[in-house]
Amino acid sequence: MKPYLVTTGLLFALLAVAHIARTIAEWPRLATDPGFILEGPGIGLFAAALGLWALRLLRLSAAS
């Protein structure tokens, strides 16, 4: 279970970083395309939440 949590946590963290970088690079697009909020920062925040959840589960499994 621990290797799975590490792998998925890292993948979601990388996805979050990529979407945050994309949001910064395409910042002016937010004013013209309201759907970009879901594509860029929305997916990035969701991926970050899943990565943090995987980290939390990893810490809980290490404690027991």
mmCIF file of N, CA and C in Angstrom:
data_model
loop_
_atom_site.group_PDB
_atom_site.id
_atom_site.type_symbol
_atom_site.label_atom_id
_atom_site.label_comp_id
_atom_site.label_asym_id
_atom_site.label_seq_id
_atom_site.Cartn_x
_atom_site.Cartn_y
_atom_site.Cartn_z
ATOM 1 N N MET A 1 0.821 -1.202 0.000
ATOM 2 C CA MET A 1 0.000 0.000 0.000
ATOM 3 C C MET A 1 0.862 1.262 0.000
ATOM 4 N N LYS A 2 1.985 1.234 0.703
ATOM 5 C CA LYS A 2 2.826 2.431 0.793
ATOM 6 C C LYS A 2 3.402 2.846 -0.561
ATOM 7 N N PRO A 3 3.921 1.905 -1.372
ATOM 8 C CA PRO A 3 4.423 2.339 -2.695
ATOM 9 C C PRO A 3 3.327 2.951 -3.571
ATOM 10 N N TYR A 4 2.118 2.422 -3.457
ATOM 11 C CA TYR A 4 0.999 2.969 -4.219
ATOM 12 C C TYR A 4 0.711 4.408 -3.784
ATOM 13 N N LEU A 5 0.690 4.659 -2.494
ATOM 14 C CA LEU A 5 0.416 6.009 -1.990
ATOM 15 C C LEU A 5 1.513 6.988 -2.389
ATOM 16 N N VAL A 6 2.756 6.534 -2.351
ATOM 17 C CA VAL A 6 3.864 7.408 -2.749
ATOM 18 C C VAL A 6 3.756 7.736 -4.234
ATOM 19 N N THR A 7 3.490 6.722 -5.051
ATOM 20 C CA THR A 7 3.401 6.928 -6.497
ATOM 21 C C THR A 7 2.247 7.850 -6.867
ATOM 22 N N THR A 8 1.075 7.565 -6.343
ATOM 23 C CA THR A 8 -0.074 8.401 -6.695
ATOM 24 C C THR A 8 0.070 9.807 -6.120
ATOM 25 N N GLY A 9 0.614 9.919 -4.923
ATOM 26 C CA GLY A 9 0.831 11.243 -4.341
ATOM 27 C C GLY A 9 1.775 12.086 -5.180
ATOM 28 N N LEU A 10 2.860 11.470 -5.662
ATOM 29 C CA LEU A 10 3.812 12.196 -6.504
ATOM 30 C C LEU A 10 3.197 12.566 -7.859
ATOM 31 N N LEU A 11 2.434 11.657 -8.432
ATOM 32 C CA LEU A 11 1.796 11.957 -9.715
ATOM 33 C C LEU A 11 0.799 13.107 -9.594
ATOM 34 N N PHE A 12 0.006 13.096 -8.546
ATOM 35 C CA PHE A 12 -0.940 14.194 -8.355
ATOM 36 C C PHE A 12 -0.219 15.499 -8.041
ATOM 37 N N ALA A 13 0.877 15.434 -7.314
ATOM 38 C CA ALA A 13 1.649 16.651 -7.029
ATOM 39 C C ALA A 13 2.244 17.224 -8.317
ATOM 40 N N LEU A 14 2.762 16.364 -9.185
ATOM 41 C CA LEU A 14 3.302 16.826 -10.459
ATOM 42 C C LEU A 14 2.209 17.425 -11.344
ATOM 43 N N LEU A 15 1.049 16.805 -11.341
ATOM 44 C CA LEU A 15 -0.081 17.339 -12.107
ATOM 45 C C LEU A 15 -0.487 18.715 -11.574
ATOM 46 N N ALA A 16 -0.493 18.862 -10.266
ATOM 47 C CA ALA A 16 -0.845 20.152 -9.668
ATOM 48 C C ALA A 16 0.171 21.224 -10.044
ATOM 49 N N VAL A 17 1.447 20.895 -9.986
ATOM 50 C CA VAL A 17 2.496 21.864 -10.344
ATOM 51 C C VAL A 17 2.381 22.252 -11.817
ATOM 52 N N ALA A 18 2.103 21.269 -12.674
ATOM 53 C CA ALA A 18 1.971 21.560 -14.106
ATOM 54 C C ALA A 18 0.796 22.493 -14.369
ATOM 55 N N HIS A 19 -0.306 22.292 -13.680
ATOM 56 C CA HIS A 19 -1.465 23.149 -13.911
ATOM 57 C C HIS A 19 -1.290 24.528 -13.295
ATOM 58 N N ILE A 20 -0.571 24.617 -12.208
ATOM 59 C CA ILE A 20 -0.270 25.933 -11.640
ATOM 60 C C ILE A 20 0.649 26.709 -12.575
ATOM 61 N N ALA A 21 1.653 26.019 -13.136
ATOM 62 C CA ALA A 21 2.553 26.672 -14.092
ATOM 63 C C ALA A 21 1.785 27.100 -15.349
ATOM 64 N N ARG A 22 0.868 26.260 -15.795
ATOM 65 C CA ARG A 22 0.063 26.605 -16.972
ATOM 66 C C ARG A 22 -0.821 27.818 -16.682
ATOM 67 N N THR A 23 -1.376 27.867 -15.497
ATOM 68 C CA THR A 23 -2.221 29.002 -15.120
ATOM 69 C C THR A 23 -1.409 30.295 -15.106
ATOM 70 N N ILE A 24 -0.206 30.239 -14.578
ATOM 71 C CA ILE A 24 0.650 31.430 -14.541
ATOM 72 C C ILE A 24 1.044 31.849 -15.956
ATOM 73 N N ALA A 25 1.375 30.875 -16.798
ATOM 74 C CA ALA A 25 1.798 31.187 -18.163
ATOM 75 C C ALA A 25 0.656 31.753 -18.997
ATOM 76 N N GLU A 26 -0.561 31.297 -18.749
ATOM 77 C CA GLU A 26 -1.704 31.733 -19.553
ATOM 78 C C GLU A 26 -2.650 32.632 -18.751
ATOM 79 N N TRP A 27 -2.102 33.424 -17.857
ATOM 80 C CA TRP A 27 -2.902 34.272 -16.964
ATOM 81 C C TRP A 27 -3.885 35.182 -17.703
ATOM 82 N N PRO A 28 -3.494 35.838 -18.798
ATOM 83 C CA PRO A 28 -4.449 36.722 -19.480
ATOM 84 C C PRO A 28 -5.672 35.976 -20.040
ATOM 85 N N ARG A 29 -5.543 34.696 -20.227
ATOM 86 C CA ARG A 29 -6.654 33.915 -20.760
ATOM 87 C C ARG A 29 -7.838 33.865 -19.797
ATOM 88 N N LEU A 30 -7.595 34.067 -18.517
ATOM 89 C CA LEU A 30 -8.683 34.046 -17.535
ATOM 90 C C LEU A 30 -9.727 35.120 -17.814
ATOM 91 N N ALA A 31 -9.294 36.252 -18.345
ATOM 92 C CA ALA A 31 -10.226 37.349 -18.613
ATOM 93 C C ALA A 31 -11.103 37.073 -19.827
ATOM 94 N N THR A 32 -10.586 36.320 -20.791
ATOM 95 C CA THR A 32 -11.333 36.093 -22.028
ATOM 96 C C THR A 32 -12.058 34.757 -22.076
ATOM 97 N N ASP A 33 -11.575 33.767 -21.340
ATOM 98 C CA ASP A 33 -12.167 32.425 -21.401
ATOM 99 C C ASP A 33 -12.535 31.966 -19.986
ATOM 100 N N PRO A 34 -13.799 32.121 -19.582
ATOM 101 C CA PRO A 34 -14.185 31.733 -18.219
ATOM 102 C C PRO A 34 -14.062 30.228 -17.961
ATOM 103 N N GLY A 35 -14.101 29.411 -18.990
ATOM 104 C CA GLY A 35 -13.945 27.965 -18.816
ATOM 105 C C GLY A 35 -12.536 27.560 -18.418
ATOM 106 N N PHE A 36 -11.582 28.461 -18.617
ATOM 107 C CA PHE A 36 -10.195 28.161 -18.261
ATOM 108 C C PHE A 36 -10.021 27.977 -16.761
ATOM 109 N N ILE A 37 -10.923 28.539 -15.980
ATOM 110 C CA ILE A 37 -10.829 28.381 -14.522
ATOM 111 C C ILE A 37 -10.911 26.908 -14.149
ATOM 112 N N LEU A 38 -11.718 26.142 -14.857
ATOM 113 C CA LEU A 38 -11.808 24.706 -14.594
ATOM 114 C C LEU A 38 -10.617 23.954 -15.155
ATOM 115 N N GLU A 39 -10.119 24.373 -16.324
ATOM 116 C CA GLU A 39 -9.016 23.666 -16.966
ATOM 117 C C GLU A 39 -7.689 23.861 -16.239
ATOM 118 N N GLY A 40 -7.373 25.056 -15.874
ATOM 119 C CA GLY A 40 -6.080 25.360 -15.267
ATOM 120 C C GLY A 40 -6.090 25.223 -13.762
ATOM 121 N N PRO A 41 -6.537 26.253 -13.072
ATOM 122 C CA PRO A 41 -6.476 26.221 -11.610
ATOM 123 C C PRO A 41 -7.411 25.193 -10.980
ATOM 124 N N GLY A 42 -8.534 24.910 -11.619
ATOM 125 C CA GLY A 42 -9.482 23.950 -11.042
ATOM 126 C C GLY A 42 -8.892 22.560 -10.938
ATOM 127 N N ILE A 43 -8.332 22.077 -12.036
ATOM 128 C CA ILE A 43 -7.715 20.742 -12.035
ATOM 129 C C ILE A 43 -6.484 20.746 -11.134
ATOM 130 N N GLY A 44 -5.740 21.849 -11.140
ATOM 131 C CA GLY A 44 -4.549 21.931 -10.292
ATOM 132 C C GLY A 44 -4.884 21.850 -8.810
ATOM 133 N N LEU A 45 -5.924 22.536 -8.405
ATOM 134 C CA LEU A 45 -6.323 22.492 -6.991
ATOM 135 C C LEU A 45 -6.863 21.119 -6.609
ATOM 136 N N PHE A 46 -7.622 20.509 -7.516
ATOM 137 C CA PHE A 46 -8.149 19.175 -7.248
ATOM 138 C C PHE A 46 -7.015 18.155 -7.146
ATOM 139 N N ALA A 47 -6.034 18.248 -8.027
ATOM 140 C CA ALA A 47 -4.882 17.349 -7.985
ATOM 141 C C ALA A 47 -4.062 17.569 -6.717
ATOM 142 N N ALA A 48 -3.913 18.828 -6.305
ATOM 143 C CA ALA A 48 -3.184 19.118 -5.069
ATOM 144 C C ALA A 48 -3.903 18.522 -3.862
ATOM 145 N N ALA A 49 -5.229 18.610 -3.856
ATOM 146 C CA ALA A 49 -5.998 18.023 -2.754
ATOM 147 C C ALA A 49 -5.828 16.506 -2.713
ATOM 148 N N LEU A 50 -5.842 15.857 -3.862
ATOM 149 C CA LEU A 50 -5.641 14.404 -3.897
ATOM 150 C C LEU A 50 -4.218 14.025 -3.480
ATOM 151 N N GLY A 51 -3.240 14.839 -3.860
ATOM 152 C CA GLY A 51 -1.861 14.590 -3.443
ATOM 153 C C GLY A 51 -1.694 14.733 -1.935
ATOM 154 N N LEU A 52 -2.329 15.746 -1.361
ATOM 155 C CA LEU A 52 -2.269 15.925 0.096
ATOM 156 C C LEU A 52 -2.996 14.796 0.825
ATOM 157 N N TRP A 53 -4.085 14.337 0.242
ATOM 158 C CA TRP A 53 -4.819 13.214 0.830
ATOM 159 C C TRP A 53 -3.949 11.953 0.822
ATOM 160 N N ALA A 54 -3.242 11.713 -0.275
ATOM 161 C CA ALA A 54 -2.338 10.557 -0.347
ATOM 162 C C ALA A 54 -1.233 10.681 0.701
ATOM 163 N N LEU A 55 -0.699 11.888 0.889
ATOM 164 C CA LEU A 55 0.333 12.107 1.908
ATOM 165 C C LEU A 55 -0.222 11.837 3.304
ATOM 166 N N ARG A 56 -1.436 12.280 3.549
ATOM 167 C CA ARG A 56 -2.070 12.048 4.854
ATOM 168 C C ARG A 56 -2.258 10.552 5.106
ATOM 169 N N LEU A 57 -2.737 9.839 4.087
ATOM 170 C CA LEU A 57 -2.920 8.390 4.232
ATOM 171 C C LEU A 57 -1.580 7.685 4.422
ATOM 172 N N LEU A 58 -0.537 8.157 3.764
ATOM 173 C CA LEU A 58 0.790 7.571 3.932
ATOM 174 C C LEU A 58 1.294 7.768 5.350
ATOM 175 N N ARG A 59 1.083 8.949 5.898
ATOM 176 C CA ARG A 59 1.510 9.203 7.278
ATOM 177 C C ARG A 59 0.718 8.373 8.277
ATOM 178 N N LEU A 60 -0.591 8.209 8.017
ATOM 179 C CA LEU A 60 -1.412 7.390 8.905
ATOM 180 C C LEU A 60 -1.020 5.926 8.842
ATOM 181 N N SER A 61 -0.637 5.444 7.650
ATOM 182 C CA SER A 61 -0.234 4.045 7.538
ATOM 183 C C SER A 61 1.136 3.820 8.159
ATOM 184 N N ALA A 62 1.990 4.841 8.168
ATOM 185 C CA ALA A 62 3.302 4.707 8.785
ATOM 186 C C ALA A 62 3.201 4.706 10.314
ATOM 187 N N ALA A 63 2.187 5.388 10.835
ATOM 188 C CA ALA A 63 2.029 5.464 12.288
ATOM 189 C C ALA A 63 1.497 4.156 12.884
ATOM 190 N N SER A 64 0.767 3.419 12.072
ATOM 191 C CA SER A 64 0.188 2.183 12.615
ATOM 192 C C SER A 64 1.012 0.956 12.314
#
